[in-house]
Structure formats: C-alpha cells, structure tokens
PDB file of C-alpha atoms in Angstrom:
ATOM      1  CA  UNK R 387     -14.030   9.285   2.151  1.00  0.00           C
ATOM      2  CA  UNK R 388     -15.658   6.168   0.784  1.00  0.00           C
ATOM      3  CA  UNK R 389     -18.890   7.692  -0.507  1.00  0.00           C
ATOM      4  CA  UNK R 390     -20.668   6.069  -3.421  1.00  0.00           C
ATOM      5  CA  UNK R 391     -20.357   8.014  -6.648  1.00  0.00           C
ATOM      6  CA  UNK R 392     -23.361   7.953  -8.990  1.00  0.00           C
ATOM      7  CA  UNK R 393     -22.805   7.274 -12.685  1.00  0.00           C
ATOM      8  CA  UNK R 394     -19.252   6.084 -12.126  1.00  0.00           C
ATOM      9  CA  UNK R 395     -16.968   6.238 -15.149  1.00  0.00           C
ATOM     10  CA  UNK R 396     -13.311   5.157 -15.315  1.00  0.00           C
ATOM     11  CA  UNK R 397     -10.844   8.071 -15.526  1.00  0.00           C
ATOM     12  CA  UNK R 398      -9.531   9.262 -18.857  1.00  0.00           C
ATOM     13  CA  UNK R 399      -5.855   9.426 -19.706  1.00  0.00           C
ATOM     14  CA  UNK R 400      -5.840  13.170 -19.071  1.00  0.00           C
ATOM     15  CA  UNK R 401      -6.686  12.764 -15.387  1.00  0.00           C
ATOM     16  CA  UNK R 402      -4.000  10.102 -15.000  1.00  0.00           C
ATOM     17  CA  UNK R 403      -1.360  12.340 -16.579  1.00  0.00           C
ATOM     18  CA  UNK R 404      -2.332  15.252 -14.356  1.00  0.00           C
ATOM     19  CA  UNK R 405      -2.084  13.194 -11.186  1.00  0.00           C
ATOM     20  CA  UNK R 406       1.337  11.961 -12.298  1.00  0.00           C
ATOM     21  CA  UNK R 407       2.410  15.604 -12.720  1.00  0.00           C
ATOM     22  CA  UNK R 408       1.380  16.245  -9.096  1.00  0.00           C
ATOM     23  CA  UNK R 409       3.511  13.279  -7.990  1.00  0.00           C
ATOM     24  CA  UNK R 410       6.466  14.366 -10.118  1.00  0.00           C
ATOM     25  CA  UNK R 411       6.398  17.935  -8.847  1.00  0.00           C
ATOM     26  CA  UNK R 412       6.261  16.686  -5.260  1.00  0.00           C
ATOM     27  CA  UNK R 413       9.186  14.349  -5.907  1.00  0.00           C
ATOM     28  CA  UNK R 414      11.143  17.258  -7.395  1.00  0.00           C
ATOM     29  CA  UNK R 415      10.150  19.506  -4.466  1.00  0.00           C
ATOM     30  CA  UNK R 416       9.357  22.179  -7.041  1.00  0.00           C
ATOM     31  CA  UNK R 417       6.759  24.413  -5.404  1.00  0.00           C
ATOM     32  CA  UNK R 418       5.800  26.540  -8.459  1.00  0.00           C
ATOM     33  CA  UNK R 419       5.430  23.396 -10.542  1.00  0.00           C
ATOM     34  CA  UNK R 420       3.354  21.785  -7.764  1.00  0.00           C
ATOM     35  CA  UNK R 421       1.082  24.812  -7.496  1.00  0.00           C
ATOM     36  CA  UNK R 422       0.467  24.701 -11.249  1.00  0.00           C
ATOM     37  CA  UNK R 423      -0.145  20.927 -11.155  1.00  0.00           C
ATOM     38  CA  UNK R 424      -2.642  21.236  -8.312  1.00  0.00           C
ATOM     39  CA  UNK R 425      -4.460  24.050 -10.078  1.00  0.00           C
ATOM     40  CA  UNK R 426      -4.670  21.991 -13.267  1.00  0.00           C
ATOM     41  CA  UNK R 427      -6.623  19.270 -11.476  1.00  0.00           C
ATOM     42  CA  UNK R 428      -8.461  21.505  -8.970  1.00  0.00           C
ATOM     43  CA  UNK R 429      -6.770  19.648  -6.151  1.00  0.00           C
ATOM     44  CA  UNK R 430      -6.128  21.053  -2.692  1.00  0.00           C
ATOM     45  CA  UNK R 431      -3.287  20.363  -0.297  1.00  0.00           C
ATOM     46  CA  UNK R 432      -2.629  21.129   3.334  1.00  0.00           C
ATOM     47  CA  UNK R 433      -0.123  20.325   6.033  1.00  0.00           C
ATOM     48  CA  UNK R 434      -1.165  17.399   8.201  1.00  0.00           C
ATOM     49  CA  UNK R 435      -1.478  18.767  11.727  1.00  0.00           C
ATOM     50  CA  UNK R 436       1.831  20.026  13.062  1.00  0.00           C
ATOM     51  CA  UNK R 437       3.948  17.670  10.931  1.00  0.00           C
ATOM     52  CA  UNK R 438       6.422  19.718   8.928  1.00  0.00           C
ATOM     53  CA  UNK R 439       7.159  16.870   6.526  1.00  0.00           C
ATOM     54  CA  UNK R 440       3.668  15.538   5.795  1.00  0.00           C
ATOM     55  CA  UNK R 441       0.906  16.896   3.562  1.00  0.00           C
ATOM     56  CA  UNK R 442      -2.496  15.610   2.508  1.00  0.00           C
ATOM     57  CA  UNK R 443      -3.890  16.193  -0.993  1.00  0.00           C
ATOM     58  CA  UNK R 444      -7.477  15.820  -2.132  1.00  0.00           C
ATOM     59  CA  UNK R 445     -10.108  17.056  -4.521  1.00  0.00           C
ATOM     60  CA  UNK R 446     -13.022  19.035  -3.195  1.00  0.00           C
ATOM     61  CA  UNK R 447     -15.409  17.316  -3.393  1.00  0.00           C
ATOM     62  CA  UNK R 448     -13.483  14.045  -3.173  1.00  0.00           C
ATOM     63  CA  UNK R 449     -15.815  12.348  -5.624  1.00  0.00           C
ATOM     64  CA  UNK R 450     -14.566  14.632  -8.382  1.00  0.00           C
ATOM     65  CA  UNK R 451     -11.430  12.625  -9.145  1.00  0.00           C
ATOM     66  CA  UNK R 452     -11.554   9.464  -7.042  1.00  0.00           C
ATOM     67  CA  UNK R 453      -8.309   9.506  -5.029  1.00  0.00           C
ATOM     68  CA  UNK R 454      -6.689  11.284  -2.100  1.00  0.00           C
ATOM     69  CA  UNK R 455      -3.241  10.817  -0.638  1.00  0.00           C
ATOM     70  CA  UNK R 456      -0.910  11.744   2.196  1.00  0.00           C
ATOM     71  CA  UNK R 457       2.639  12.582   1.078  1.00  0.00           C
ATOM     72  CA  UNK R 458       5.810  12.735   3.166  1.00  0.00           C
ATOM     73  CA  UNK R 459       8.148  15.466   1.966  1.00  0.00           C
ATOM     74  CA  UNK R 460      11.883  14.822   1.753  1.00  0.00           C
ATOM     75  CA  UNK R 461      14.556  12.915  -0.143  1.00  0.00           C
ATOM     76  CA  UNK R 462      14.020   9.174  -0.412  1.00  0.00           C
ATOM     77  CA  UNK R 463      16.336   6.308   0.496  1.00  0.00           C
ATOM     78  CA  UNK R 464      17.468   4.105  -2.422  1.00  0.00           C
ATOM     79  CA  UNK R 465      18.636   0.590  -1.529  1.00  0.00           C
ATOM     80  CA  UNK R 466      21.434   0.472  -4.138  1.00  0.00           C
ATOM     81  CA  UNK R 467      22.819   3.849  -3.057  1.00  0.00           C
ATOM     82  CA  UNK R 468      24.184   3.740   0.523  1.00  0.00           C
ATOM     83  CA  UNK R 469      24.858   7.469   0.441  1.00  0.00           C
ATOM     84  CA  UNK R 470      21.041   7.987   0.475  1.00  0.00           C
ATOM     85  CA  UNK R 471      20.300   5.732   3.454  1.00  0.00           C
ATOM     86  CA  UNK R 472      20.291   8.636   5.894  1.00  0.00           C
ATOM     87  CA  UNK R 473      17.557  10.396   3.905  1.00  0.00           C
ATOM     88  CA  UNK R 474      14.319  10.975   5.840  1.00  0.00           C
ATOM     89  CA  UNK R 475      11.895   9.043   3.591  1.00  0.00           C
ATOM     90  CA  UNK R 476      11.828   5.251   3.266  1.00  0.00           C
ATOM     91  CA  UNK R 477      11.179   3.523  -0.098  1.00  0.00           C
ATOM     92  CA  UNK R 478       7.774   2.425   1.198  1.00  0.00           C
ATOM     93  CA  UNK R 479       4.481   2.970  -0.635  1.00  0.00           C
ATOM     94  CA  UNK R 480       1.288   2.456   1.378  1.00  0.00           C
ATOM     95  CA  UNK R 481      -2.179   2.187  -0.097  1.00  0.00           C
ATOM     96  CA  UNK R 482      -5.760   1.703   1.055  1.00  0.00           C
ATOM     97  CA  UNK R 483      -8.167   0.751  -1.762  1.00  0.00           C
ATOM     98  CA  UNK R 484     -11.437   0.225   0.145  1.00  0.00           C
ATOM     99  CA  UNK R 485     -11.992   3.420   2.103  1.00  0.00           C
ATOM    100  CA  UNK R 486     -15.495   3.586   3.544  1.00  0.00           C
ATOM    101  CA  UNK R 487     -16.085  -0.164   3.428  1.00  0.00           C
ATOM    102  CA  UNK R 488     -13.497  -1.934   5.599  1.00  0.00           C
ATOM    103  CA  UNK R 489     -12.873   0.367   8.571  1.00  0.00           C
ATOM    104  CA  UNK R 490      -9.119   0.477   8.097  1.00  0.00           C
ATOM    105  CA  UNK R 491      -8.722   4.260   7.954  1.00  0.00           C
ATOM    106  CA  UNK R 492      -7.413   4.751  11.508  1.00  0.00           C
ATOM    107  CA  UNK R 493      -4.955   1.898  11.152  1.00  0.00           C
ATOM    108  CA  UNK R 494      -3.776   3.052   7.716  1.00  0.00           C
ATOM    109  CA  UNK R 495      -3.127   6.611   8.857  1.00  0.00           C
ATOM    110  CA  UNK R 496      -1.406   5.366  12.028  1.00  0.00           C
ATOM    111  CA  UNK R 497       0.939   3.226   9.924  1.00  0.00           C
ATOM    112  CA  UNK R 498       1.624   6.204   7.662  1.00  0.00           C
ATOM    113  CA  UNK R 499       2.357   8.481  10.617  1.00  0.00           C
ATOM    114  CA  UNK R 500       4.649   6.006  12.375  1.00  0.00           C
ATOM    115  CA  UNK R 501       6.717   4.797   9.447  1.00  0.00           C
ATOM    116  CA  UNK R 502       8.765   6.848   7.019  1.00  0.00           C
ATOM    117  CA  UNK R 503       6.573   5.914   4.037  1.00  0.00           C
ATOM    118  CA  UNK R 504       6.573   8.244   1.041  1.00  0.00           C
ATOM    119  CA  UNK R 505       2.817   8.101   0.490  1.00  0.00           C
ATOM    120  CA  UNK R 506      -0.490   6.666   1.637  1.00  0.00           C
ATOM    121  CA  UNK R 507      -2.628   6.459  -1.502  1.00  0.00           C
ATOM    122  CA  UNK R 508      -6.357   6.166  -0.830  1.00  0.00           C
ATOM    123  CA  UNK R 509      -9.235   5.221  -3.089  1.00  0.00           C
ATOM    124  CA  UNK R 510     -11.562   8.023  -2.069  1.00  0.00           C
ATOM    125  CA  UNK R 511     -14.781   6.492  -3.378  1.00  0.00           C
ATOM    126  CA  UNK R 512     -16.816   3.460  -2.359  1.00  0.00           C
ATOM    127  CA  UNK R 513     -15.620   0.332  -4.156  1.00  0.00           C
ATOM    128  CA  UNK R 514     -19.219  -0.462  -5.075  1.00  0.00           C
ATOM    129  CA  UNK R 515     -19.860   2.815  -6.915  1.00  0.00           C
ATOM    130  CA  UNK R 516     -20.375   0.918 -10.178  1.00  0.00           C
ATOM    131  CA  UNK R 517     -22.657  -2.021 -10.892  1.00  0.00           C
ATOM    132  CA  UNK R 518     -20.507  -3.018 -13.875  1.00  0.00           C
ATOM    133  CA  UNK R 519     -18.272  -5.978 -13.111  1.00  0.00           C
ATOM    134  CA  UNK R 520     -14.595  -6.572 -13.818  1.00  0.00           C
ATOM    135  CA  UNK R 521     -13.687  -9.265 -16.322  1.00  0.00           C
ATOM    136  CA  UNK R 522     -12.111 -12.335 -14.673  1.00  0.00           C
ATOM    137  CA  UNK R 523     -12.830 -11.228 -11.118  1.00  0.00           C
ATOM    138  CA  UNK R 524     -16.473 -10.270 -10.609  1.00  0.00           C
ATOM    139  CA  UNK R 525     -15.700  -7.152  -8.573  1.00  0.00           C
ATOM    140  CA  UNK R 526     -17.092  -3.711  -9.530  1.00  0.00           C
ATOM    141  CA  UNK R 527     -14.977  -1.721 -11.984  1.00  0.00           C
ATOM    142  CA  UNK R 528     -14.773   0.948  -9.240  1.00  0.00           C
ATOM    143  CA  UNK R 529     -12.876  -1.397  -6.890  1.00  0.00           C
ATOM    144  CA  UNK R 530      -9.283  -0.128  -6.645  1.00  0.00           C
ATOM    145  CA  UNK R 531      -7.805  -3.498  -5.640  1.00  0.00           C
ATOM    146  CA  UNK R 532      -9.506  -5.518  -8.377  1.00  0.00           C
ATOM    147  CA  UNK R 533      -9.958  -3.223 -11.362  1.00  0.00           C
ATOM    148  CA  UNK R 534      -7.220  -1.800 -13.557  1.00  0.00           C
ATOM    149  CA  UNK R 535      -9.522   0.970 -14.799  1.00  0.00           C
ATOM    150  CA  UNK R 536      -9.671   2.961 -11.549  1.00  0.00           C
ATOM    151  CA  UNK R 537      -7.674   6.127 -10.980  1.00  0.00           C
ATOM    152  CA  UNK R 538      -6.400   4.448  -7.815  1.00  0.00           C
ATOM    153  CA  UNK R 539      -4.800   1.600  -9.777  1.00  0.00           C
ATOM    154  CA  UNK R 540      -3.410   3.869 -12.462  1.00  0.00           C
ATOM    155  CA  UNK R 541      -1.909   6.189  -9.821  1.00  0.00           C
ATOM    156  CA  UNK R 542      -0.456   3.096  -8.129  1.00  0.00           C
ATOM    157  CA  UNK R 543       1.120   2.144 -11.468  1.00  0.00           C
ATOM    158  CA  UNK R 544       2.625   5.630 -11.751  1.00  0.00           C
ATOM    159  CA  UNK R 545       4.182   5.247  -8.304  1.00  0.00           C
ATOM    160  CA  UNK R 546       5.622   1.876  -9.334  1.00  0.00           C
ATOM    161  CA  UNK R 547       7.372   3.484 -12.297  1.00  0.00           C
ATOM    162  CA  UNK R 548       8.639   6.385 -10.167  1.00  0.00           C
ATOM    163  CA  UNK R 549      10.033   4.107  -7.447  1.00  0.00           C
ATOM    164  CA  UNK R 550      11.167   0.798  -8.992  1.00  0.00           C
ATOM    165  CA  UNK R 551      13.128   0.030  -5.810  1.00  0.00           C
ATOM    166  CA  UNK R 552      10.197   0.545  -3.407  1.00  0.00           C
ATOM    167  CA  UNK R 553       8.203  -1.942  -1.342  1.00  0.00           C
ATOM    168  CA  UNK R 554       4.405  -1.638  -1.695  1.00  0.00           C
ATOM    169  CA  UNK R 555       2.140  -2.473   1.259  1.00  0.00           C
ATOM    170  CA  UNK R 556      -1.629  -2.422   0.816  1.00  0.00           C
ATOM    171  CA  UNK R 557      -3.882  -2.279   3.882  1.00  0.00           C
ATOM    172  CA  UNK R 558      -7.320  -3.918   4.153  1.00  0.00           C
ATOM    173  CA  UNK R 559      -9.855  -4.761   6.848  1.00  0.00           C
ATOM    174  CA  UNK R 560     -11.331  -8.258   7.247  1.00  0.00           C
ATOM    175  CA  UNK R 561     -13.896  -9.931   9.497  1.00  0.00           C
ATOM    176  CA  UNK R 562     -11.344 -12.281  11.064  1.00  0.00           C
ATOM    177  CA  UNK R 563     -12.014 -15.054  13.563  1.00  0.00           C
ATOM    178  CA  UNK R 564     -11.152 -15.815  17.221  1.00  0.00           C
ATOM    179  CA  UNK R 565      -7.699 -17.115  16.235  1.00  0.00           C
ATOM    180  CA  UNK R 566      -7.235 -15.290  12.947  1.00  0.00           C
ATOM    181  CA  UNK R 567      -6.404 -11.582  13.269  1.00  0.00           C
ATOM    182  CA  UNK R 568      -3.754 -10.706  10.690  1.00  0.00           C
ATOM    183  CA  UNK R 569      -3.193 -12.118   7.207  1.00  0.00           C
ATOM    184  CA  UNK R 570      -0.154 -11.395   5.038  1.00  0.00           C
ATOM    185  CA  UNK R 571      -0.179 -12.491   1.389  1.00  0.00           C
ATOM    186  CA  UNK R 572       1.796 -11.534  -1.719  1.00  0.00           C
ATOM    187  CA  UNK R 573      -1.226 -11.912  -4.056  1.00  0.00           C
ATOM    188  CA  UNK R 574       0.845 -14.067  -6.381  1.00  0.00           C
ATOM    189  CA  UNK R 575       0.894 -17.530  -4.805  1.00  0.00           C
ATOM    190  CA  UNK R 576       1.260 -19.174  -1.414  1.00  0.00           C
ATOM    191  CA  UNK R 577       5.042 -18.878  -1.273  1.00  0.00           C
ATOM    192  CA  UNK R 578       7.148 -15.773  -0.926  1.00  0.00           C
ATOM    193  CA  UNK R 579       9.941 -15.507  -3.459  1.00  0.00           C
ATOM    194  CA  UNK R 580      13.359 -16.925  -2.676  1.00  0.00           C
ATOM    195  CA  UNK R 581      14.861 -15.578  -5.888  1.00  0.00           C
ATOM    196  CA  UNK R 582      14.760 -11.943  -4.763  1.00  0.00           C
ATOM    197  CA  UNK R 583      14.576 -10.215  -1.420  1.00  0.00           C
ATOM    198  CA  UNK R 584      10.997 -10.524  -0.206  1.00  0.00           C
ATOM    199  CA  UNK R 585       9.291  -7.601   1.490  1.00  0.00           C
ATOM    200  CA  UNK R 586       6.573  -9.897   2.915  1.00  0.00           C
ATOM    201  CA  UNK R 587       9.264 -12.190   4.318  1.00  0.00           C
ATOM    202  CA  UNK R 588      11.050  -9.240   5.947  1.00  0.00           C
ATOM    203  CA  UNK R 589       7.797  -8.117   7.579  1.00  0.00           C
ATOM    204  CA  UNK R 590       7.179 -11.644   8.820  1.00  0.00           C
ATOM    205  CA  UNK R 591      10.650 -11.764  10.329  1.00  0.00           C
ATOM    206  CA  UNK R 592      10.077  -8.418  12.068  1.00  0.00           C
ATOM    207  CA  UNK R 593       6.715  -9.253  13.655  1.00  0.00           C
ATOM    208  CA  UNK R 594       8.178 -11.298  16.568  1.00  0.00           C
ATOM    209  CA  UNK R 595      10.128  -8.249  17.683  1.00  0.00           C
ATOM    210  CA  UNK R 596       6.922  -6.329  18.399  1.00  0.00           C
ATOM    211  CA  UNK R 597       4.214  -8.933  19.118  1.00  0.00           C
ATOM    212  CA  UNK R 598       4.413 -11.652  21.765  1.00  0.00           C
ATOM    213  CA  UNK R 599       4.008 -15.374  21.065  1.00  0.00           C
ATOM    214  CA  UNK R 600       0.305 -15.420  21.922  1.00  0.00           C
ATOM    215  CA  UNK R 601      -0.416 -12.542  19.563  1.00  0.00           C
ATOM    216  CA  UNK R 602       1.660 -14.109  16.800  1.00  0.00           C
ATOM    217  CA  UNK R 603      -0.397 -17.257  17.138  1.00  0.00           C
ATOM    218  CA  UNK R 604      -3.287 -15.233  15.740  1.00  0.00           C
ATOM    219  CA  UNK R 605      -1.345 -14.207  12.620  1.00  0.00           C
ATOM    220  CA  UNK R 606      -1.351 -15.966   9.272  1.00  0.00           C
ATOM    221  CA  UNK R 607       1.343 -15.725   6.619  1.00  0.00           C
ATOM    222  CA  UNK R 608       0.647 -17.320   3.263  1.00  0.00           C
ATOM    223  CA  UNK R 609       4.100 -18.778   2.766  1.00  0.00           C
ATOM    224  CA  UNK R 610       6.233 -21.674   3.946  1.00  0.00           C
ATOM    225  CA  UNK R 611       7.588 -19.335   6.596  1.00  0.00           C
ATOM    226  CA  UNK R 612       9.749 -20.911   9.337  1.00  0.00           C
ATOM    227  CA  UNK R 613       7.684 -19.739  12.290  1.00  0.00           C
ATOM    228  CA  UNK R 614       4.823 -20.968  14.458  1.00  0.00           C
ATOM    229  CA  UNK R 615       2.343 -18.577  12.869  1.00  0.00           C
ATOM    230  CA  UNK R 616       2.495 -20.062   9.401  1.00  0.00           C
ATOM    231  CA  UNK R 617      -0.689 -20.523   7.373  1.00  0.00           C
ATOM    232  CA  UNK R 618      -1.058 -22.875   4.429  1.00  0.00           C
ATOM    233  CA  UNK R 619      -3.996 -24.275   2.543  1.00  0.00           C
ATOM    234  CA  UNK R 620      -4.035 -26.632  -0.463  1.00  0.00           C
ATOM    235  CA  UNK R 621      -5.672 -24.101  -2.779  1.00  0.00           C
ATOM    236  CA  UNK R 622      -3.270 -21.332  -1.837  1.00  0.00           C
ATOM    237  CA  UNK R 623      -4.115 -17.805  -0.737  1.00  0.00           C
ATOM    238  CA  UNK R 624      -6.060 -15.242  -2.714  1.00  0.00           C
ATOM    239  CA  UNK R 625      -4.140 -13.732  -5.617  1.00  0.00           C
ATOM    240  CA  UNK R 626      -6.664 -11.362  -7.179  1.00  0.00           C
ATOM    241  CA  UNK R 627      -5.069  -8.004  -6.340  1.00  0.00           C
ATOM    242  CA  UNK R 628      -4.421  -6.150  -9.608  1.00  0.00           C
ATOM    243  CA  UNK R 629      -1.912  -3.783  -7.995  1.00  0.00           C
ATOM    244  CA  UNK R 630       0.236  -6.823  -7.175  1.00  0.00           C
ATOM    245  CA  UNK R 631      -0.370  -8.231 -10.662  1.00  0.00           C
ATOM    246  CA  UNK R 632       1.081  -5.080 -12.218  1.00  0.00           C
ATOM    247  CA  UNK R 633       4.213  -5.209 -10.077  1.00  0.00           C
ATOM    248  CA  UNK R 634       4.672  -8.863 -11.043  1.00  0.00           C
ATOM    249  CA  UNK R 635       4.269  -8.152 -14.789  1.00  0.00           C
ATOM    250  CA  UNK R 636       0.695  -9.389 -14.965  1.00  0.00           C
ATOM    251  CA  UNK R 637      -2.641  -7.791 -15.788  1.00  0.00           C
ATOM    252  CA  UNK R 638      -6.204  -7.725 -14.540  1.00  0.00           C
ATOM    253  CA  UNK R 639      -6.674 -11.448 -15.120  1.00  0.00           C
ATOM    254  CA  UNK R 640      -3.141 -12.845 -14.852  1.00  0.00           C
ATOM    255  CA  UNK R 641      -1.142 -12.828 -11.607  1.00  0.00           C
ATOM    256  CA  UNK R 642       2.101 -12.184 -13.483  1.00  0.00           C
ATOM    257  CA  UNK R 643       5.312 -13.963 -14.354  1.00  0.00           C
ATOM    258  CA  UNK R 644       6.845 -14.252 -10.864  1.00  0.00           C
ATOM    259  CA  UNK R 645       6.711 -12.845  -7.357  1.00  0.00           C
ATOM    260  CA  UNK R 646       9.135  -9.919  -7.415  1.00  0.00           C
ATOM    261  CA  UNK R 647       9.003  -9.574  -3.621  1.00  0.00           C
ATOM    262  CA  UNK R 648       7.732  -6.001  -3.830  1.00  0.00           C
ATOM    263  CA  UNK R 649       4.080  -6.299  -2.775  1.00  0.00           C
ATOM    264  CA  UNK R 650       2.358  -7.196   0.489  1.00  0.00           C
ATOM    265  CA  UNK R 651      -1.407  -7.430   0.905  1.00  0.00           C
ATOM    266  CA  UNK R 652      -2.313  -7.064   4.601  1.00  0.00           C
ATOM    267  CA  UNK R 653      -5.709  -7.939   6.097  1.00  0.00           C
ATOM    268  CA  UNK R 654      -6.404  -6.550   9.597  1.00  0.00           C
ATOM    269  CA  UNK R 655      -9.245  -7.953  11.673  1.00  0.00           C
ATOM    270  CA  UNK R 656     -11.301  -5.723  14.046  1.00  0.00           C
ATOM    271  CA  UNK R 657      -8.678  -5.962  16.802  1.00  0.00           C
ATOM    272  CA  UNK R 658      -6.529  -3.669  14.629  1.00  0.00           C
ATOM    273  CA  UNK R 659      -9.484  -1.350  13.998  1.00  0.00           C
ATOM    274  CA  UNK R 660     -11.781  -1.276  17.040  1.00  0.00           C
ATOM    275  CA  UNK R 661     -11.787   1.358  19.751  1.00  0.00           C
ATOM    276  CA  UNK R 662     -10.145  -0.905  22.342  1.00  0.00           C
ATOM    277  CA  UNK R 663      -7.061  -2.108  20.492  1.00  0.00           C
ATOM    278  CA  UNK R 664      -6.504  -0.286  17.224  1.00  0.00           C
ATOM    279  CA  UNK R 665      -3.945   2.243  18.414  1.00  0.00           C
ATOM    280  CA  UNK R 666      -1.665  -0.220  20.197  1.00  0.00           C
ATOM    281  CA  UNK R 667      -1.789  -2.914  17.535  1.00  0.00           C
ATOM    282  CA  UNK R 668      -1.539  -0.487  14.630  1.00  0.00           C
ATOM    283  CA  UNK R 669       1.536   1.108  16.189  1.00  0.00           C
ATOM    284  CA  UNK R 670       3.147  -2.295  16.767  1.00  0.00           C
ATOM    285  CA  UNK R 671       2.561  -3.206  13.143  1.00  0.00           C
ATOM    286  CA  UNK R 672       3.998   0.139  12.012  1.00  0.00           C
ATOM    287  CA  UNK R 673       7.111  -0.515  14.082  1.00  0.00           C
ATOM    288  CA  UNK R 674       7.506  -3.978  12.557  1.00  0.00           C
ATOM    289  CA  UNK R 675       7.131  -2.472   9.095  1.00  0.00           C
ATOM    290  CA  UNK R 676       9.775   0.148   9.869  1.00  0.00           C
ATOM    291  CA  UNK R 677      12.154  -2.582  11.012  1.00  0.00           C
ATOM    292  CA  UNK R 678      11.500  -4.492   7.793  1.00  0.00           C
ATOM    293  CA  UNK R 679      12.299  -1.356   5.795  1.00  0.00           C
ATOM    294  CA  UNK R 680      15.656  -1.008   7.551  1.00  0.00           C
ATOM    295  CA  UNK R 681      16.485  -4.471   6.221  1.00  0.00           C
ATOM    296  CA  UNK R 682      14.968  -3.725   2.810  1.00  0.00           C
ATOM    297  CA  UNK R 683      17.718  -1.150   2.300  1.00  0.00           C
ATOM    298  CA  UNK R 684      20.533  -3.652   2.784  1.00  0.00           C
ATOM    299  CA  UNK R 685      19.004  -7.021   1.813  1.00  0.00           C
ATOM    300  CA  UNK R 686      20.710  -8.564  -1.242  1.00  0.00           C
ATOM    301  CA  UNK R 687      19.190  -9.861  -4.459  1.00  0.00           C
ATOM    302  CA  UNK R 688      16.838  -7.015  -5.235  1.00  0.00           C
ATOM    303  CA  UNK R 689      14.502  -7.425  -8.188  1.00  0.00           C
ATOM    304  CA  UNK R 690      15.553  -5.207 -11.092  1.00  0.00           C
ATOM    305  CA  UNK R 691      12.783  -4.292 -13.546  1.00  0.00           C
TER     306      UNK R 691
END
C-alpha cells in the first residue's frame, strides 16, 4: 500500500465502470455476478481473518488499478426505513486517501473493524505518484483527496450514488501539536449545517461519551460547537477535499452549494497512530462514531439529493 507508481495516468471510464460493477454485485450479494466482475478487472478478494462478514479486495499488484477496499457483507440500514434498522451494516462509508504517506492505516482499519461501516475505501498508491498538479489546488493529480481524476475519487462518487443516505468519514494523519490531537472539519466552511442533520455534529456530540475532559481539550472541531473543545479561526478551516465537494454539489475547484451534513474529514495526530496509544484511542474514536451512527438513523431533517 502507498507505493509510488511510475508514469501515473488517470483511470479511463472503463476501469471506473468495472469497479462500480464490483460494488453493485457485492451490494446485491450475487456471488456469480461478483466472480465475473472480479475476473473482469483481475481483482482478488479474501475473507479478513476470521470475520465472516468482512472481505478485502485488491488488485495484484496493487499498482495495477490504484484502489483497494474492505467490504462488510450484509444488508444495510436506511434511515428513512425503520424496518431496516436492525440490519447488520450501518450507512457509514469510510475512506483513506493517503495510504503510505500519513501513517493512518492501523487507525483506519481499527475504525473499520469496530464500527458497522459498509466499506473502507483506500487509495492504494502514493499520493505523489504524479508530478502533474491539480488545477485550483496545487496537489498532484494522483492525490485521492484533492484530485477528481483518481480512481479513488471516482469510486467514492460511485458509493455516493449507491448510498445517498450514508454518512462519509475520511481518515487522515497529521503532525499535530502538544494540545492539538484531533481535528474534525466538513471541508465546506467553518460551520456545520443547521439546515440538515449533521454527521460531524453527531460525532462531536458523541466524543464526550468516550474521551475524558482532558483528552477532549486536545480536540478541535471547525464549527461553532457548544463545547469546550471548539476551534475557530478567522479564515476558517481547510475546505479543499474534492470528495466533500462532490457530496455538496461542487467540483474540483468549488466547495459546493451548501454543507449537506454528509461528510467528515478527520485528522489524527501521532497519538492516534503511534505504538503507545493508537489502539486505545482508535477504538474510542470508533465507539464514538458508532454512537453517532445510531443517532444518524433517527435524526430528523436528512438531506435529500
């Protein structure tokens, strides 16, 4: 994971369609269709350890098609349909766009394993695989969080169309500071929406249930959140994530029309990734995210695309 790919080229439409067919066949739980879809893209799948409901899919070698993902098998919960709320899979989409560069792999997989998320989508190549830069942003065109031309972003867009009721949480690693260990932003502006239910707001409300006051003092939420661990700055928080832009009806350059409440960009400092603390803190965050998803199912005022 995270190896630089020489002579990087953005994926063609054919590769995007084939990956969508893999997703669709998994959603349908149609094994013959899945086998054909995997064969069409030379992708491999295997059960993840002893977990009956979780599988990991990848190309061999990974650099062949740029993404890998872990998928949880089972019927998904749909917020507007109470009869589905006992289903085993939560309407939660996890992603990790900077594999190999930000050290978040252990935390990301821990969150996947300890929530009921449908998928952890991973950008399997180094974000700096291309020297060509993205218009408006300055990042490489191979950067999954800042380029709309990556297979990672286009697969993310497919998942958004498959699950219009889902909450998307993207996991990153940051350097941090002595009093700055967790950052939550919506990548739209410095305020979480009040027009719709806000996934970032629900996560913020859940954090105090799993982290003590001292730990929460190290956390930063880019919103006017009524808690002691608020974080504001006059220029706002970064809003360059193209995966968020797409969910908010924007594009590579434009943040979108409004915060739909469906995207959370999380930055973990080394205390969520180092050998001493990663397991405990990652598990606490996963538990907070699971609690937020319980409320996502019943919270009113959902955004309707």
